[in-house]
Coordinates of C-alpha atoms and ligand atoms in Angstrom, one line a residue:
X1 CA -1.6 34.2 4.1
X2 CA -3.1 36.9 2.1
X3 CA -6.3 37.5 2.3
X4 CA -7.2 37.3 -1.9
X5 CA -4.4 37.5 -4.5
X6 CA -5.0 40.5 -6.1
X7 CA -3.0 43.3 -8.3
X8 CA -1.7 45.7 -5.6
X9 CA -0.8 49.3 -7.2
X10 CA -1.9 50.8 -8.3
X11 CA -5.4 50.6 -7.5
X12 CA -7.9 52.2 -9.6
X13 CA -10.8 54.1 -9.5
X14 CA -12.6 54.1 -12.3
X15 CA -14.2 57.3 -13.5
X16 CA -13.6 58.0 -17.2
X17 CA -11.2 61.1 -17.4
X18 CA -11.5 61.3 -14.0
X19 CA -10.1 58.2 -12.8
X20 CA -7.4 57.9 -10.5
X21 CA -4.8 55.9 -8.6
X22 CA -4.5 54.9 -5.5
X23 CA -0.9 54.0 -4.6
X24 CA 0.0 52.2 -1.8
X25 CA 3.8 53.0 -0.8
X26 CA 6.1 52.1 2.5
X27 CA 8.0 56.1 1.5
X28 CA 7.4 59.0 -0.1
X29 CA 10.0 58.2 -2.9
X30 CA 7.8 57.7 -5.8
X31 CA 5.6 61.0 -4.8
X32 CA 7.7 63.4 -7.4
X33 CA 7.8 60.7 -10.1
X34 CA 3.9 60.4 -9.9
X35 CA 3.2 64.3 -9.6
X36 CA 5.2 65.1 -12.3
X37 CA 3.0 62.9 -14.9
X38 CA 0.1 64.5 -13.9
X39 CA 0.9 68.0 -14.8
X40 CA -1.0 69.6 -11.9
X41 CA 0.4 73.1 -12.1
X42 CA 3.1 75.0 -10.9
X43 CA 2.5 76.2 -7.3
X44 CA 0.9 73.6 -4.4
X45 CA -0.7 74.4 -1.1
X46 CA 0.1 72.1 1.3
X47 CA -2.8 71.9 3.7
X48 CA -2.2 70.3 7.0
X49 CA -2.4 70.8 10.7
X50 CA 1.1 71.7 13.3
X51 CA 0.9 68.0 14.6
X52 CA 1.0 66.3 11.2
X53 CA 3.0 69.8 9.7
X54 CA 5.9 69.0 12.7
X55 CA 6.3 65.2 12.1
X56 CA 6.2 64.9 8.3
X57 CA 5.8 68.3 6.8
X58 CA 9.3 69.1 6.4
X59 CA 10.0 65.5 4.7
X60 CA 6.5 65.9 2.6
X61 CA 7.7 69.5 1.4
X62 CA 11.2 67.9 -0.1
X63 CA 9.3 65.2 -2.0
X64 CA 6.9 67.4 -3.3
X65 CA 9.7 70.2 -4.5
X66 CA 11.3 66.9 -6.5
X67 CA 8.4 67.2 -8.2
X68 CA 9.2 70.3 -9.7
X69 CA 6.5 72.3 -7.5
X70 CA 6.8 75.5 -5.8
X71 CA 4.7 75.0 -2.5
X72 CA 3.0 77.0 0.1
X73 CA 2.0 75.4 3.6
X74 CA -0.9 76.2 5.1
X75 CA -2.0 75.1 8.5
X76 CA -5.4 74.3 9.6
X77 CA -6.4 73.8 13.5
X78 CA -5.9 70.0 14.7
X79 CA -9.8 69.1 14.8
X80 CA -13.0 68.2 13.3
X81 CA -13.4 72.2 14.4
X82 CA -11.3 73.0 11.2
X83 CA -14.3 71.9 9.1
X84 CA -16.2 75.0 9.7
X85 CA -17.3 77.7 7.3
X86 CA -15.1 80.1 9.3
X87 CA -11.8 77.8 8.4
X88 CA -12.8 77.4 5.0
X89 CA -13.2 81.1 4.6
X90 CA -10.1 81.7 5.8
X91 CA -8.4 79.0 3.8
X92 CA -10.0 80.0 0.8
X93 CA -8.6 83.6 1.4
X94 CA -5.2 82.1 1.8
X95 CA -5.2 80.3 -1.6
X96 CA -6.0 82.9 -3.3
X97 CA -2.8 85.4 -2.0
X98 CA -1.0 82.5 -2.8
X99 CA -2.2 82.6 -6.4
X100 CA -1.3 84.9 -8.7
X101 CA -0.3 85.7 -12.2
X102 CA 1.0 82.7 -14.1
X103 CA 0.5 80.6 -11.9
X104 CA -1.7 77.4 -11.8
X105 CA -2.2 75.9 -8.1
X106 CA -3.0 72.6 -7.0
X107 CA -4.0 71.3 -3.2
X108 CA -2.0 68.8 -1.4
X109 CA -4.3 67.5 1.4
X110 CA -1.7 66.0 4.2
X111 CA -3.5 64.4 7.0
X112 CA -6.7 62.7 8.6
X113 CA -10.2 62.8 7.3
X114 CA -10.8 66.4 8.6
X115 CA -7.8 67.9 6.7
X116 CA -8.8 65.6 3.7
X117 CA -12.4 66.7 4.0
X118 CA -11.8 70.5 4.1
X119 CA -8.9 70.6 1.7
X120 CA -11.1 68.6 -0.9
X121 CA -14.0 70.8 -0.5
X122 CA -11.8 73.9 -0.5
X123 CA -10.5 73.1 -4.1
X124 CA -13.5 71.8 -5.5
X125 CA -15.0 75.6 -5.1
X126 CA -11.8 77.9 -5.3
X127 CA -11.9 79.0 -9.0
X128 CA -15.1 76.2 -9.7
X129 CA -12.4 73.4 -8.9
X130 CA -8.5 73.0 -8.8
X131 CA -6.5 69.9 -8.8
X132 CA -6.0 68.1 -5.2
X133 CA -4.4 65.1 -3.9
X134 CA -4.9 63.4 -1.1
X135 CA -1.3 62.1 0.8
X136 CA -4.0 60.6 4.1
X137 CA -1.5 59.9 7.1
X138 CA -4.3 58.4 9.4
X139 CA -5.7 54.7 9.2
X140 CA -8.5 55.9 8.5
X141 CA -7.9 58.5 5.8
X142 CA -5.5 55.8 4.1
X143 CA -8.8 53.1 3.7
X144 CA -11.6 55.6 3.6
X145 CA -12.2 59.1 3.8
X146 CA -8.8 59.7 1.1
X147 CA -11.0 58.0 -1.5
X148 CA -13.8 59.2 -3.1
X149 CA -14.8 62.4 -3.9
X150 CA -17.1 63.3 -0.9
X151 CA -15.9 66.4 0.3
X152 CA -17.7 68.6 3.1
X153 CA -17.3 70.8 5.9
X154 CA -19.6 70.5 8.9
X155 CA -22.7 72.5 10.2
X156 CA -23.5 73.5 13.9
X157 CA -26.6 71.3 13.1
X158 CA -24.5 68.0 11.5
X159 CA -21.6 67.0 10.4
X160 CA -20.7 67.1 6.5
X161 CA -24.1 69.4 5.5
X162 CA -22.5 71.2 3.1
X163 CA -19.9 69.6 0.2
X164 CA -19.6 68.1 -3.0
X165 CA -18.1 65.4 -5.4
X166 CA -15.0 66.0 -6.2
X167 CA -12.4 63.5 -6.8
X168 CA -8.6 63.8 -6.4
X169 CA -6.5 63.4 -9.2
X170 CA -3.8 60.9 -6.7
X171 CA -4.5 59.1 -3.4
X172 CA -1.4 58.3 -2.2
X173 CA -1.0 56.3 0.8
X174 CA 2.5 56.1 3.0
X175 CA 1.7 52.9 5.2
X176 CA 5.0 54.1 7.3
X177 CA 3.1 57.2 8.5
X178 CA 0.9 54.3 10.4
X179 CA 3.9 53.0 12.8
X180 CA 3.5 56.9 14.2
X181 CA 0.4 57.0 15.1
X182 CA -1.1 57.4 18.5
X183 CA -2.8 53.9 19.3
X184 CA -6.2 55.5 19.8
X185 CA -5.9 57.2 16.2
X186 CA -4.4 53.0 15.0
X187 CA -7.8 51.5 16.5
X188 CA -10.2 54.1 15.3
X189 CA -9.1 53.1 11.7
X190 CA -10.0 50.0 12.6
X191 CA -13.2 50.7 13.0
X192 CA -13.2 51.5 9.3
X193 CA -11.3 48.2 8.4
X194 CA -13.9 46.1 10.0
X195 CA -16.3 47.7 8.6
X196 CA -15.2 46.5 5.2
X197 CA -15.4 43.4 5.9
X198 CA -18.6 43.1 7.6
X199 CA -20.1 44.7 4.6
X200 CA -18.3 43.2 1.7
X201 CA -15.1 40.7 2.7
X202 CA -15.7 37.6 5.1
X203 CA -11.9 36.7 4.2
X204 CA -11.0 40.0 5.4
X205 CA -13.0 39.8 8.1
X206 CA -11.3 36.4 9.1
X207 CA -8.1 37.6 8.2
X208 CA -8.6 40.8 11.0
X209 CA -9.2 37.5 13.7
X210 CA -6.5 36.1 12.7
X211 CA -3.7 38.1 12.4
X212 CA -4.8 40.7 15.1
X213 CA -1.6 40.6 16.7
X214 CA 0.5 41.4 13.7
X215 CA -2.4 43.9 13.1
X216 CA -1.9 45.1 16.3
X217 CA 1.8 45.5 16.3
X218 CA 1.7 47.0 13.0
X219 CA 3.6 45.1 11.4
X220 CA 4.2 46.4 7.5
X221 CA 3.1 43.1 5.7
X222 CA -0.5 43.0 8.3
X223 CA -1.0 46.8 7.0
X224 CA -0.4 46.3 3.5
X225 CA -2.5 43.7 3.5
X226 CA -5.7 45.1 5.2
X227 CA -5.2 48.7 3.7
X228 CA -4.6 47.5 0.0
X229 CA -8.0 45.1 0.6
X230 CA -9.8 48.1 1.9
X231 CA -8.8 50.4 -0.5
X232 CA -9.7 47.9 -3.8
X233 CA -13.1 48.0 -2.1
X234 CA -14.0 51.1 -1.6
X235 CA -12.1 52.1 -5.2
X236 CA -14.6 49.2 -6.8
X237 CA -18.0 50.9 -5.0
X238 CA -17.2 54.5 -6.2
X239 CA -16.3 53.0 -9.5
X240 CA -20.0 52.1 -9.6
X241 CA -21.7 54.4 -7.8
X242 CA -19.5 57.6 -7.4
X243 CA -22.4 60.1 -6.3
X244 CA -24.9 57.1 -4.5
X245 CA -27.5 56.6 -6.8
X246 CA -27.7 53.1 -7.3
X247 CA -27.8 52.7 -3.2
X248 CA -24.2 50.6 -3.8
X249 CA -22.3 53.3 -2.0
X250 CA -24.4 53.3 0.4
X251 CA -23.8 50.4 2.0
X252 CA -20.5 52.0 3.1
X253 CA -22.4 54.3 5.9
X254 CA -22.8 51.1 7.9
X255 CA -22.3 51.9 11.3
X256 CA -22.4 55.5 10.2
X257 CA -26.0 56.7 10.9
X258 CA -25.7 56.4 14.4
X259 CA -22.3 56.7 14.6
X260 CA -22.2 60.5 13.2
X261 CA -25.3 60.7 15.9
X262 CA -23.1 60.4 18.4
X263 CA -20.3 62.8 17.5
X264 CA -22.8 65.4 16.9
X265 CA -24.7 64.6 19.8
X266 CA -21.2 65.5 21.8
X267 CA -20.5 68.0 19.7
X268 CA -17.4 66.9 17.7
X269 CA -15.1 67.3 21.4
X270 CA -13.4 64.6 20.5
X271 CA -14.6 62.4 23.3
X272 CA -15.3 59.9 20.8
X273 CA -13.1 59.7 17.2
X274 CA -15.2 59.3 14.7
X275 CA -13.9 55.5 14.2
X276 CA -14.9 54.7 17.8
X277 CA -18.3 56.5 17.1
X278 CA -18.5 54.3 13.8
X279 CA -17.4 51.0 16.1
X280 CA -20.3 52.0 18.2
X281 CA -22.7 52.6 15.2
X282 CA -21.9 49.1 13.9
X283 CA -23.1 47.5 17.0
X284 CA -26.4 49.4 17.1
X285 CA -27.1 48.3 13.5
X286 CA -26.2 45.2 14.3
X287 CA -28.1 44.7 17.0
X288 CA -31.1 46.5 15.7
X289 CA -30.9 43.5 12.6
X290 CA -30.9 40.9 15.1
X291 CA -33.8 42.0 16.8
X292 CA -35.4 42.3 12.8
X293 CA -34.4 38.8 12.0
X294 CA -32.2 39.6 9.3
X295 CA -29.1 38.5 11.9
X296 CA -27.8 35.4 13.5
X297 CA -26.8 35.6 17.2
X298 CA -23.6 33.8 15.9
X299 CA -23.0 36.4 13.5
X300 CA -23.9 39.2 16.0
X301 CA -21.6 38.1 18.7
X302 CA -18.3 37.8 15.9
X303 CA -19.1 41.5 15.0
X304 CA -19.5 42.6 18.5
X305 CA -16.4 40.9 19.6
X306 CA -14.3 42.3 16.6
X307 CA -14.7 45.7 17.0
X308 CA -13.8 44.4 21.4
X309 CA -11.2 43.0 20.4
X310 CA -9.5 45.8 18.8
X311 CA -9.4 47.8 21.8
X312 CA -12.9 50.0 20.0
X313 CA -15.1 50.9 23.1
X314 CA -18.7 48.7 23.0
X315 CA -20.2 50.6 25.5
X316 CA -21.8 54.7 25.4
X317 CA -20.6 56.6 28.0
X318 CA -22.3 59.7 29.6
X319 CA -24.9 59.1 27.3
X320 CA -27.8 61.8 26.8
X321 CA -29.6 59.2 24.3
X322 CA -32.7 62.2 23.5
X323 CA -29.3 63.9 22.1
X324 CA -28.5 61.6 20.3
X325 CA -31.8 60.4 18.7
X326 CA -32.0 64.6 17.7
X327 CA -29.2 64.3 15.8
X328 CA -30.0 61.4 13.3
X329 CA -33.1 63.4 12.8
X330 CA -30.7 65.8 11.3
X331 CA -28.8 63.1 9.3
X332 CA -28.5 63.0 5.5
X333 CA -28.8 59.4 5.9
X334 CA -32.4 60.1 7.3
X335 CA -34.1 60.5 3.7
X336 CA -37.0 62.7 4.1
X337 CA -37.3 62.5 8.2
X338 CA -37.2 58.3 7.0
X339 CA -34.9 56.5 9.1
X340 CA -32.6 54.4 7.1
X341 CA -30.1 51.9 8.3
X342 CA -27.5 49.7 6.7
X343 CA -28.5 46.0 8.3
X344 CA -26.1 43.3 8.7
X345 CA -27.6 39.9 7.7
X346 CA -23.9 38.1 7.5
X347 CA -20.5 38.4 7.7
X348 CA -19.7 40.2 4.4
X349 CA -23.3 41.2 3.1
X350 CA -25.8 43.9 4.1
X351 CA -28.8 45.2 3.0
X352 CA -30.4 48.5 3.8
X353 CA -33.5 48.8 5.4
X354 CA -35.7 52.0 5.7
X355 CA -38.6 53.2 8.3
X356 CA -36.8 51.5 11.0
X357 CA -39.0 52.3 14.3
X358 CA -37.2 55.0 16.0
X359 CA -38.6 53.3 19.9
X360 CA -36.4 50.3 18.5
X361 CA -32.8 52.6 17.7
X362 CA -33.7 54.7 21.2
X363 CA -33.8 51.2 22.7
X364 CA -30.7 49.9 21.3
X365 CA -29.3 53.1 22.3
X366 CA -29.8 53.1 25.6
X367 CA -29.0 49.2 25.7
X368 CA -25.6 50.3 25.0
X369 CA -25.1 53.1 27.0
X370 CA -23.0 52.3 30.6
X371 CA -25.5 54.9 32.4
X372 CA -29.1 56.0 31.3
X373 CA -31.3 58.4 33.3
X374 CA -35.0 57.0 33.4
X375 CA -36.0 59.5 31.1
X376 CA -34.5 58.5 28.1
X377 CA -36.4 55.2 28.5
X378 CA -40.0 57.2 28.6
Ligands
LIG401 N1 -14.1 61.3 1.0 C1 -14.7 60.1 1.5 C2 -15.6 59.5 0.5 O1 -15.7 59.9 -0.6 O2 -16.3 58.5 0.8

């Protein structure tokens, strides 16, 4: 069963001249068809990294030449360590021998979250802004960080301090790129999925319990399904509050606060994907509501067991929680040195709560973490 009827492609995000699809594809046939009626220029860099390059550049390179488009690759290193001001330097110097006279580039971002992160940010300043698109092979790319406009490169002192808006002019999404995927890069876009529909989609939510062996098996009509549902979400929140000042958007950091806590706090070596980190973040918030009242044990327990269920870890290992707890200081979430939280009180509604004791988030913390040293409970 689906989860809601609703119009499939394309999706929309609604921005007056700068609104854009979101197609949601099983190929990469109808990539020159769509690039050709946007006009984006005459020469595209192809930004990616040698994994994603060797399995789909070469396939990603003849679609986009259908289009008409003369393109450059350029490669980027294979980590969140390619979102630093030294990468974007250098990729900034290689757009610009790529441009030249006549010509009018574009970016093609081909990847995860980091590529579609830097790429984005990259255009949005080379020549005040060139056209980009966003072609996200990851799970998580495909329902989150593809769409939007937030584009950033990281800080030694935090992840994503330094970015703007800047939306791509296409997001589109190649569900067959997900049947490739390692299963630990599968399940940390399910972090993401879930958290869709603890913050906004009981039926997706059900649907994720339901169907989590199709889900799990990746089977196309299961990631359809879930990625299309995601996707109209997210497209529907940034259609309302592109740049977060109505606090609608920001209901999408759930989980996020201390989930980019604990990436930073292991310094982005991978140890945790930034969907597990999120799948850990969920918990803590959840939790943390519980304790507030705003959050049945009932509903506690589901959300717990989701993110279990999906093979997300529920438990911190080799915790240093005084690390972690100095990195949210350094969050943008943390308005002002204000801790601010976005609180589950159901299955498919949140609320965001401010000044929320920082004894009660070390607590939680530590709660969750396999081994603790008595310090970090002083
Ligand atoms: N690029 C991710 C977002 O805008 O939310």
């Amino acid at each position: 069963m689906p989860v809601v009827k609703f119009k499939m492609n394309p999706t929309i995000v609604s921005l007056g001249d700068r609104s854009y699809k979101i197609l949601i594809e099983n190929s990469l046939k109808m990539l020159p068809r769509k690039l050709k009626s946007l006009n984006l220029g005459t020469d595209a860099v192809l930004i990616t990294n040698p994994k994603i390059n060797s399995l789909f550049g070469k396939s990603v390179r003849y679609y986009l030449k259908g289009s008409g488009l003369r393109v450059s690759p350029v490669l980027v290193p294979d980590s969140e360590r390619a979102k630093s001001v030294k990468e974007a330097v250098k990729l900034l110097g290689a757009i610009s021998k790529i441009d030249g006279k006549g010509k009018r580039l574009c970016v093609i971002a081909l990847g995860g979250g980091v590529v579609g992160d830097l790429a984005g940010f990259v255009a949005s300043i080379y020549k005040r802004g060139i056209p980009y698109i966003q072609i996200p092979t990851t799970l998580l790319a495909q329902v989150d960080s593809s769409i939007g406009g937030k584009v950033a490169i990281d800080l030694t002192t935090g992840k994503n301090l330094t970015g703007s808006f800047y939306q791509p002019r296409l997001v589109y999404i190649d569900i067959s790129f997900i049947k490739g995927l390692s299963r630990r890069d599968f399940i940390s876009g399910m972090a993401e999925i879930i958290k869709y529909g603890v913050i906004k989609d009981k039926a997706l939510f059900n649907y994720l319990r339901d169907n989590r062996s199709a889900i799990l098996r990746r089977e196309t009509k299961a990631l359809k399904e879930i990625i299309a549902r995601c996707a109209k979400i997210k497209a529907d929140i940034v259609s309302k509050d592109e740049r977060e000042r109505k606090s609608i958007r920001t209901i999408l950091n759930f989980g996020h606060t201390a989930g980019h806590a604990i990436e930073t706090a292991f310094g982005y070596s991978g140890f945790y994907s930034h969907g597990e980190a999120v799948g850990l973040g969920m918990i803590v918030a959840a939790r943390i509501s519980n304790r507030m009242g705003h959050l049945s044990v009932a509903d506690l327990l589901k959300i717990e067991e989701m993110i279990g269920s999906f093979g997300l870890p529920t438990k911190i290992k080799r915790v240093d929680t005084r690390k972690i707890m100095r990195s949210l200081a350094y969050d943008k979430k943390f308005i002002h040195g204000i801790t601010r939280f976005v609180l589950p009180v159901r299955v498919g509604r949140v609320i965001i709560k401010e000044r929320i004791s920082e004894e009660m988030i070390r607590q939680e913390l530590n709660r969750l973490s396999l081994k603790t040293t008595p310090a970090d409970d002083r």
